[in-house]
XYZ file of C-alpha atoms in Angstrom:
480
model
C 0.000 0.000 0.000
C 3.137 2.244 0.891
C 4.838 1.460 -2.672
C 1.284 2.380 -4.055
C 0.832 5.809 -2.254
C 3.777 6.600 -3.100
C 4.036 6.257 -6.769
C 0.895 9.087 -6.694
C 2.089 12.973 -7.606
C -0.285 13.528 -4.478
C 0.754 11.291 -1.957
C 1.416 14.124 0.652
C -2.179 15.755 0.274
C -3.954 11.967 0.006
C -1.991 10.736 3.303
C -3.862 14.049 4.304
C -6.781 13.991 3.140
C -7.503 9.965 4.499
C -6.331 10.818 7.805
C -8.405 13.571 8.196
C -11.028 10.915 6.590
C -10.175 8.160 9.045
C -10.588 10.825 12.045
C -14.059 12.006 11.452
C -14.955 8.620 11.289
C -13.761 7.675 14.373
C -15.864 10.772 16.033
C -19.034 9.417 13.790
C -18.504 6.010 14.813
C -17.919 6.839 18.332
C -21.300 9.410 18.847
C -23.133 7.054 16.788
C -22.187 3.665 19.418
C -21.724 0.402 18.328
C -23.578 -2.096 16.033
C -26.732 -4.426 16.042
C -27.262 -7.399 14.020
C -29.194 -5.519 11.186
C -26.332 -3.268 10.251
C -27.587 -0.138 12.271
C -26.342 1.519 14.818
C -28.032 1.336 18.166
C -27.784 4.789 19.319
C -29.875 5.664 16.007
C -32.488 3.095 16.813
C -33.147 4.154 20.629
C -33.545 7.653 19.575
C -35.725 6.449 17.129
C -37.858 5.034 19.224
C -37.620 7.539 21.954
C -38.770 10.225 19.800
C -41.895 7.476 18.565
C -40.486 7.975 14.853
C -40.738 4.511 14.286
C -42.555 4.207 10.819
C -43.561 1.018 8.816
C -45.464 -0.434 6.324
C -48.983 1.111 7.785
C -46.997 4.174 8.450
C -46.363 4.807 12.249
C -47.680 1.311 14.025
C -44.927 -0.763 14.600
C -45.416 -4.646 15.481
C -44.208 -5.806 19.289
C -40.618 -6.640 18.473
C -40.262 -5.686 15.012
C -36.535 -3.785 14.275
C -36.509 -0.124 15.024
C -36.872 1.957 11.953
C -33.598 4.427 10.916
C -34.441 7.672 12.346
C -35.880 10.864 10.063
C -33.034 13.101 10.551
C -34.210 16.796 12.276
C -30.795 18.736 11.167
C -28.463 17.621 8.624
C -24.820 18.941 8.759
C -23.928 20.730 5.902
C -21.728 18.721 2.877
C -18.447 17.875 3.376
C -16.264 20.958 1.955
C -18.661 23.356 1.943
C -16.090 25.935 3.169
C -13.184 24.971 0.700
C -13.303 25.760 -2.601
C -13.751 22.989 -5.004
C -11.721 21.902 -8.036
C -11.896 23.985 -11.333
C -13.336 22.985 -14.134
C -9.736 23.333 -16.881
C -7.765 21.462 -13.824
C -9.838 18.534 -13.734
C -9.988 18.196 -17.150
C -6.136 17.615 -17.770
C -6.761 14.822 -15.069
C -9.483 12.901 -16.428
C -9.117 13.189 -20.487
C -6.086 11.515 -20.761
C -7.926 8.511 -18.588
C -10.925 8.861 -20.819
C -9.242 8.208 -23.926
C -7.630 4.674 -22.926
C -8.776 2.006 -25.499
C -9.617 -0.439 -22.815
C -12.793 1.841 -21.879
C -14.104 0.302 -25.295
C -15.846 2.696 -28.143
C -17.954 4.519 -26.332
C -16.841 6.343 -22.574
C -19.389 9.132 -20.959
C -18.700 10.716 -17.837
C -20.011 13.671 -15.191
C -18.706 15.067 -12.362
C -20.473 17.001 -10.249
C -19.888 19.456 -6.925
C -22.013 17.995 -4.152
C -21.994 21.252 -2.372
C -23.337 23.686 -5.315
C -24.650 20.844 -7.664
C -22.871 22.226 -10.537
C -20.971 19.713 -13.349
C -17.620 20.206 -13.410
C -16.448 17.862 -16.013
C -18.739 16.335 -18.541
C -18.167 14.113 -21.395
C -20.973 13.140 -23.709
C -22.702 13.389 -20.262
C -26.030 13.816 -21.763
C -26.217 10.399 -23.683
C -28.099 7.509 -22.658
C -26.121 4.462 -22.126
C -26.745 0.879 -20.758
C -25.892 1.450 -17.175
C -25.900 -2.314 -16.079
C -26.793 -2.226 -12.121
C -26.317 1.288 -11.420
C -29.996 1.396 -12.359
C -30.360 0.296 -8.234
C -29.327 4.166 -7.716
C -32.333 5.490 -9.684
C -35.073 2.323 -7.966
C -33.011 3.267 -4.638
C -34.173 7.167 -5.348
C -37.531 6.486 -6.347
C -38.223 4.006 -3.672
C -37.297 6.362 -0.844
C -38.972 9.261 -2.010
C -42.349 7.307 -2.562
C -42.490 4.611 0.097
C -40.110 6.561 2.653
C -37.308 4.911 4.433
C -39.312 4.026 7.585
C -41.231 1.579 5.020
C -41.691 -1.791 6.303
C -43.403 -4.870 3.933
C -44.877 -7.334 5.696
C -45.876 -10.484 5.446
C -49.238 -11.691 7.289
C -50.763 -14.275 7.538
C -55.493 -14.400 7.908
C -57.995 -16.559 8.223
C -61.251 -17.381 6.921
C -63.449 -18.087 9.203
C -66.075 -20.244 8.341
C -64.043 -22.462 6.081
C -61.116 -22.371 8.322
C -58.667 -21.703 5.399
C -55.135 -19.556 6.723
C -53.914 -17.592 3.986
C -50.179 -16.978 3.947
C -49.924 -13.784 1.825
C -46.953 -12.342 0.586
C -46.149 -8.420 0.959
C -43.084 -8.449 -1.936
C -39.997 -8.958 0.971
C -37.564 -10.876 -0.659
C -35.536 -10.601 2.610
C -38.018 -13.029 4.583
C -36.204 -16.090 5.820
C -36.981 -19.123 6.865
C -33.284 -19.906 8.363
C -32.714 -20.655 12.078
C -30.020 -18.438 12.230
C -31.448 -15.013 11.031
C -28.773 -13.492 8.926
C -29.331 -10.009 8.967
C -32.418 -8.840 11.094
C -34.442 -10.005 8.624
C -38.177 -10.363 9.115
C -38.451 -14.379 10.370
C -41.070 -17.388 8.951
C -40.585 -18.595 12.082
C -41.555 -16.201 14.070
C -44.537 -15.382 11.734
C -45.203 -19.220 12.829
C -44.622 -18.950 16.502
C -47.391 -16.133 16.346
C -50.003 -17.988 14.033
C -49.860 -21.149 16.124
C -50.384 -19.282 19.276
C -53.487 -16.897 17.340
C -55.353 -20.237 16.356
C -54.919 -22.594 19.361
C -56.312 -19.786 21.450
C -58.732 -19.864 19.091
C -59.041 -23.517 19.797
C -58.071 -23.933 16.386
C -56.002 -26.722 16.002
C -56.605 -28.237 12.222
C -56.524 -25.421 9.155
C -55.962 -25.372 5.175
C -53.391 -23.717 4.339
C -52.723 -21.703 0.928
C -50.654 -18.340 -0.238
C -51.573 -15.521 -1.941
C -49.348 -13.614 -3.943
C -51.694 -11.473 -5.524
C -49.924 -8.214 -4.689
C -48.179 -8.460 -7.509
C -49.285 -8.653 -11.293
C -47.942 -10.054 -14.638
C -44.974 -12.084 -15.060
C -42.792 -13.309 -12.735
C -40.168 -13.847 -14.483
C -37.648 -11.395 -15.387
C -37.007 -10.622 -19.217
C -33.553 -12.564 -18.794
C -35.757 -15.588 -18.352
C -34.496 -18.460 -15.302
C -31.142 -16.943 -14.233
C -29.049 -17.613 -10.935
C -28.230 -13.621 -10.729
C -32.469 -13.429 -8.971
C -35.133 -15.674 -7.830
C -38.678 -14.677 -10.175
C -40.244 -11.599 -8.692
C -43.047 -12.736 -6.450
C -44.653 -11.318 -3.616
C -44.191 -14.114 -1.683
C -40.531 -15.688 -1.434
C -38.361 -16.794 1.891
C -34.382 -15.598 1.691
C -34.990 -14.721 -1.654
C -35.687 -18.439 -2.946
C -31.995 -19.600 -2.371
C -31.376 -23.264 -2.540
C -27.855 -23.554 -1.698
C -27.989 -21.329 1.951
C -25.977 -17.877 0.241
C -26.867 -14.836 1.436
C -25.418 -13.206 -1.484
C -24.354 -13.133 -5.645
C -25.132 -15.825 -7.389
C -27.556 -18.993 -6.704
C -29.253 -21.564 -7.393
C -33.163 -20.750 -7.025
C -36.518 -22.485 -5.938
C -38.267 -23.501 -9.151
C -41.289 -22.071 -7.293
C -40.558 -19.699 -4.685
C -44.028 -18.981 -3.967
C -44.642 -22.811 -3.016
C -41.673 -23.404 -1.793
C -42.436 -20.766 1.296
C -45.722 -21.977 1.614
C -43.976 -25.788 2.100
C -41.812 -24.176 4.745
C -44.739 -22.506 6.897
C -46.670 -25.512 6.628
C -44.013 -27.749 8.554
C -42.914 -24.563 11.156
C -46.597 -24.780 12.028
C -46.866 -28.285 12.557
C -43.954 -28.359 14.498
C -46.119 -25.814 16.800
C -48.922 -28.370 16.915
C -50.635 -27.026 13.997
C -52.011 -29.434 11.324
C -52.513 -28.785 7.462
C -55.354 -30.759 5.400
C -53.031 -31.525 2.486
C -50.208 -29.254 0.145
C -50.924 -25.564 0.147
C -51.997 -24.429 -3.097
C -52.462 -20.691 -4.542
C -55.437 -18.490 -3.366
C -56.448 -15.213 -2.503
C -57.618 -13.685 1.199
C -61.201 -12.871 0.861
C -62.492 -9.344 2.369
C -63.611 -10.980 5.361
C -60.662 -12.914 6.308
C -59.320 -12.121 9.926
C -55.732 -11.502 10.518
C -53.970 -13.619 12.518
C -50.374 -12.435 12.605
C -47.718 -10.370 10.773
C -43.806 -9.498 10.621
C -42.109 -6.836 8.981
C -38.855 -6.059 7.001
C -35.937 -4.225 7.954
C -36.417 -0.363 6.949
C -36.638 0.695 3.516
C -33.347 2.728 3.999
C -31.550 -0.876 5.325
C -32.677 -2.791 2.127
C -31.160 0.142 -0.378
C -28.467 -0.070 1.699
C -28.312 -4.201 1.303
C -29.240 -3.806 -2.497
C -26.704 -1.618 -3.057
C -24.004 -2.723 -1.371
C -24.210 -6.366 -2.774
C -26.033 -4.619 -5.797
C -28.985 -7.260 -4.756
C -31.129 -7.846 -7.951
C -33.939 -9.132 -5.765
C -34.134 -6.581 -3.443
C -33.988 -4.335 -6.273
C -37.079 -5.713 -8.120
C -38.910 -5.677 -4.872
C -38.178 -1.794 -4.034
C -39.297 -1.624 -7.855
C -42.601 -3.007 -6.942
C -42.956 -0.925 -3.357
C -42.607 2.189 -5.691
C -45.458 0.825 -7.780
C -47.672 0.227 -4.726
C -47.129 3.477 -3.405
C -47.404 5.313 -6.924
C -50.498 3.333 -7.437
C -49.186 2.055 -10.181
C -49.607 -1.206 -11.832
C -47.537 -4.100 -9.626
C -45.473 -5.676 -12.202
C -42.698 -4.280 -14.634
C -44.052 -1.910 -16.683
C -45.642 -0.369 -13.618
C -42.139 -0.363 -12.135
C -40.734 1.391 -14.411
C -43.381 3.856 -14.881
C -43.399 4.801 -11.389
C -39.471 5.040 -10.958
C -39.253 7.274 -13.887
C -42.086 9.493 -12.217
C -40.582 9.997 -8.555
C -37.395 10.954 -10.674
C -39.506 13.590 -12.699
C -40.799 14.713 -9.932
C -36.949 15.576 -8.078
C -36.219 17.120 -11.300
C -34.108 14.918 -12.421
C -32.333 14.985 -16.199
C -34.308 12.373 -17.643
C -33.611 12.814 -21.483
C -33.293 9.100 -23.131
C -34.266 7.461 -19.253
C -35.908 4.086 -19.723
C -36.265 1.981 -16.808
C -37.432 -1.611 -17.681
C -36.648 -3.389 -14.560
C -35.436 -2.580 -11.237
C -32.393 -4.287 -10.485
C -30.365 -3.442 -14.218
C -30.422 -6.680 -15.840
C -32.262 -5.499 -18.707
C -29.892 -4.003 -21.377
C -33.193 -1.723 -22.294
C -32.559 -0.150 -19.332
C -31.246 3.305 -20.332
C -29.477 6.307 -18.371
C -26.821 9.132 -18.577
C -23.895 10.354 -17.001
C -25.862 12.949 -15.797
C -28.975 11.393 -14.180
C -26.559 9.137 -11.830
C -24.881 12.303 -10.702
C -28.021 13.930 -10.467
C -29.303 11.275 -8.260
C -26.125 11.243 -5.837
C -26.233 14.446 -5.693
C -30.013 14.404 -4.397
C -28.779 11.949 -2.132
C -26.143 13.991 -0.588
C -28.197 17.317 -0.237
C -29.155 18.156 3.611
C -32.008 18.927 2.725
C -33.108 15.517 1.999
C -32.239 13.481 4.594
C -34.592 10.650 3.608
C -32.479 9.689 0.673
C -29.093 9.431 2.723
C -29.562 5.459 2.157
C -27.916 6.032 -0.892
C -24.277 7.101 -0.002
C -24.125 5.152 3.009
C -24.925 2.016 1.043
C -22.379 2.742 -1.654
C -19.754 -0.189 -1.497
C -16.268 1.004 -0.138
C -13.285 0.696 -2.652
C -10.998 -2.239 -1.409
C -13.164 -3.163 1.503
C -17.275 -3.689 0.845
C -19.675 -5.322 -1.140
C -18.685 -5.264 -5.112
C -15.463 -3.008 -4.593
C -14.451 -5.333 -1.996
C -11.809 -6.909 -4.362
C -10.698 -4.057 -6.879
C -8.725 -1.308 -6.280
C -5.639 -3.660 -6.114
C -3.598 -2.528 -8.831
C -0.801 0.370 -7.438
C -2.222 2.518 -10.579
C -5.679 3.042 -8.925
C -4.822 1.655 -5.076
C -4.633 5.474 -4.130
C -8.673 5.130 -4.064
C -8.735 2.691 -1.600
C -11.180 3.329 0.928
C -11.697 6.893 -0.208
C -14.070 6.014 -3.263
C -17.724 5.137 -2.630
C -18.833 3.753 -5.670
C -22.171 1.867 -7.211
C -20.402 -1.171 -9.882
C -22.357 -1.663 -13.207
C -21.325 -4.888 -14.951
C -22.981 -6.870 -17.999
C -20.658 -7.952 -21.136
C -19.141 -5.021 -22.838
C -21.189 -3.077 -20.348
C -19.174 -1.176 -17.173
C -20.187 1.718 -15.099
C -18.791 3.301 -11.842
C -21.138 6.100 -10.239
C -20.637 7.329 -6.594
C -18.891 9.754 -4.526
C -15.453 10.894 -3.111
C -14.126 13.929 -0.552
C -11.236 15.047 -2.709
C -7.930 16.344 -1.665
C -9.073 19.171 -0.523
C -12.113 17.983 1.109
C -14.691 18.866 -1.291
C -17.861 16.476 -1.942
C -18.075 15.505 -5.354
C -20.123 13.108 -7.045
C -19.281 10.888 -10.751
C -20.403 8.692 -12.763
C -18.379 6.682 -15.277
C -19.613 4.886 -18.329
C -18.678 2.414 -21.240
C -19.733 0.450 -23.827
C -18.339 -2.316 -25.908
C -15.220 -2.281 -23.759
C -12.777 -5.648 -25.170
C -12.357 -6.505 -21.721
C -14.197 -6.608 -18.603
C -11.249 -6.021 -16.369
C -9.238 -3.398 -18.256
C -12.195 -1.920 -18.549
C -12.759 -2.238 -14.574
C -9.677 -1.197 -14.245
C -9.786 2.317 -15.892
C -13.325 3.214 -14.351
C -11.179 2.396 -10.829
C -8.271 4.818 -11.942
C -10.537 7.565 -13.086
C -12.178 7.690 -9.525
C -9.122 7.368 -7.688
C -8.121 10.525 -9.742
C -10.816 12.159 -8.696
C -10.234 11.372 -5.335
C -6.580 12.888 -5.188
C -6.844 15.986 -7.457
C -7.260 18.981 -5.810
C -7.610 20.058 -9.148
C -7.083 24.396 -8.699
């Protein structure tokens, strides 16, 4: 790391500049306390609750037990750098245009950077043109998701009852993030538990015998993605347990339940007769009738922890689900065109540069899926304003070059190590596609946000490679 520091013409200001980094962390991390199992910190969730902030999926009534929601923030600190000045516009540009012309960033390189504090563009390249932008589409369904459902949204998952023919209905609420694991693996809302209250609901009901079924009716259309059967996501269904993984991952990759619907359903049947409950037979599909009871419930995590999951692992199901929450709460049609419809209309309504936008899934696996340089920055940048406190999901779910998520393993090479834990960056990846879009404090301290993009690059790792290098430039160029 020495050797790589030191081959940079700025190693004297970026020793600097991480220190300083480093320390204001330490004071965050130290005010903030330590750690719970869901990723947030404690501190935040007891003055959540102390101030009754705690929101959810009906918007204020939180279930016994169910995960404190991230806090709405009262005062924001302004951006980082807001009294330095930030780089000029000629400087940067002898930076970043020799980078931008390297042949491994393929035929066609766009690229924006923009000054968090003033949210003017201080370096653009073809920045208006609409590109393939692979999974950096989770920024704009992270965006739209917050700004529509909020981040205190919970989904939940419920299970009713119909009386007279003493059919339980398990219906699905869209979490993906529902598990049916013993161990839960991230504070994830629990089948089990969901089970452990049912059970208890009927027999003191002196219920003891039911027919079980699901109802995933939430959602409409296909399920399946326009990739077709693909390990990279499960099919989008309302109804799903640890987002129909097969093989016990948590993350990337997987092999997935031919029927994730089903294959919950299976699960809750033989929790709740482990709990003395019987089922007449397999559960099949149905739908909750307006006169079923409810019998139980459990909730997700926080919106703002599942953008901060999708983004850091760049979760395709997660993303398809937040897709489908901004649907709901657009009152929009639940399946993809809906999606898609709805995303692009929270971003209209922020303002957003939307020339040549097409969103055609959530999660970015859909090469129709269309963006610019511009939009990305334009949504960091909304992200890192003070004034909008409900979107800071989205920077503090941006993987951390060289340590989280999908920059955990670049940033190795000693031409873009220098970035190492200084860039915040979303990855976009799909052949001859790669994008990087996030946000550094440069040299100087300034907040800046970029966004990086190519097309028909000849390698994926070259490619990788020169995205990395342009943001570590970014990240040491005080650029005046």
């Amino acid at each position: 790391m020495a050797k790589a520091v030191a081959g940079s013409k700025t190693k004297h200001v970026t020793v600097g500049a991480t220190a300083v980094g480093l320390a204001l962390a330490a004071v965050v991390a130290a005010s903030a306390g330590p750690w719970d199992a869901s990723g947030q910190r404690k501190a935040e969730a007891d003055r959540s609750a102390s101030q009754g902030s705690g929101g959810g999926a009906d918007h204020g009534r939180t279930s016994p037990g169910a995960p404190s929601a991230a806090p709405s923030a009262p005062a924001v600190l302004a951006a980082p750098g807001s009294s330095v000045p930030g780089p000029t516009k000629r400087a940067l540009a002898d930076v970043l245009d020799p980078l931008l012309k390297d042949a491994s960033l393929g035929t066609h390189r766009t690229a924006a950077v923009v000054d968090a504090v003033t949210g003017k563009r201080l370096y653009g390249k073809s920045s208006g043109d609409a590109l393939t932008p692979a999974s950096t589409t989770k920024l704009a369904t992270a965006v739209a998701a917050l700004t529509a459902a909020g981040p205190d949204h919970r989904i939940a998952t419920r299970t009713a009852l119909e009386k007279d023919s003493k059919e339980l209905v398990l219906i699905g609420g869209g979490d993906p993030t529902l598990t049916a694991r013993e161990k839960n693996p991230y504070g994830a809302a629990g089948l089990r538990t969901l089970a452990d209250e049912t059970a208890a609901s009927l027999k003191a009901s002196g219920t003891t015998e039911v027919t079980l079924s699901y109802d995933t009716s939430l959602y409409s259309g296909t399920p399946w993605h326009p990739i077709g059967p693909n390990e990279n996501l499960a099919q989008v269904t309302a109804l799903m347990t640890d987002e129909a993984r097969t093989d016990g991952s948590n993350s990337g990759p997987a092999a997935r339940a031919a029927d994730p619907a089903a294959a919950a359903a299976g699960q809750f049947a033989d929790l709740l007769h482990a709990r003395g409950i019987k089922t007449k037979g397999e559960p099949g599909p149905s739908k909750a009738s307006g006169q079923a009871e409810d019998v139980a419930k459990v909730e997700s995590p926080p919106l703002s922890a599942l953008v901060e999951r999708m983004l850091t692992n760049s979760d395709n199901d997660i993303a398809e689900a937040l897709a489908r929450q901004t649907a709901i709460a657009a009152d929009e049609s639940h399946d993809f065109d809906g999606a898609g419809k709805a995303v692009k209309e929270q971003l209209d309504k922020l303002r957003l540069p939307l020339s040549g936008a097409h969103f055609a899934d959530g999660s970015g696996l859909d090469r129709a899926d269309k963006v610019s340089a511009d939009l990305l920055t334009g949504l960091l940048a909304k992200a890192a304003d003070p004034a909008r406190p409900e979107l800071r999901a989205v920077l503090t779910g941006l993987p951390v070059a060289g340590f989280t998520g999908t920059l955990s393993n670049r940033y190795g090479d000693a031409a873009d190590a220098s970035g190492t834990g200084l860039v915040r960056a979303k990855t976009g990846t799909l052949t001859g596609v790669n994008t990087l879009a996030g946000t550094v404090v440069d040299a100087d301290g300034r907040l800046l946000v970029f966004a990086f993009m190519t097309q028909d690059a000849p390698a994926p790792q070259s490619a990788q490679a020169g995205l990395d290098r342009l943001a570590s430039s970014v990240a040491n160029c005080g650029c005046r």
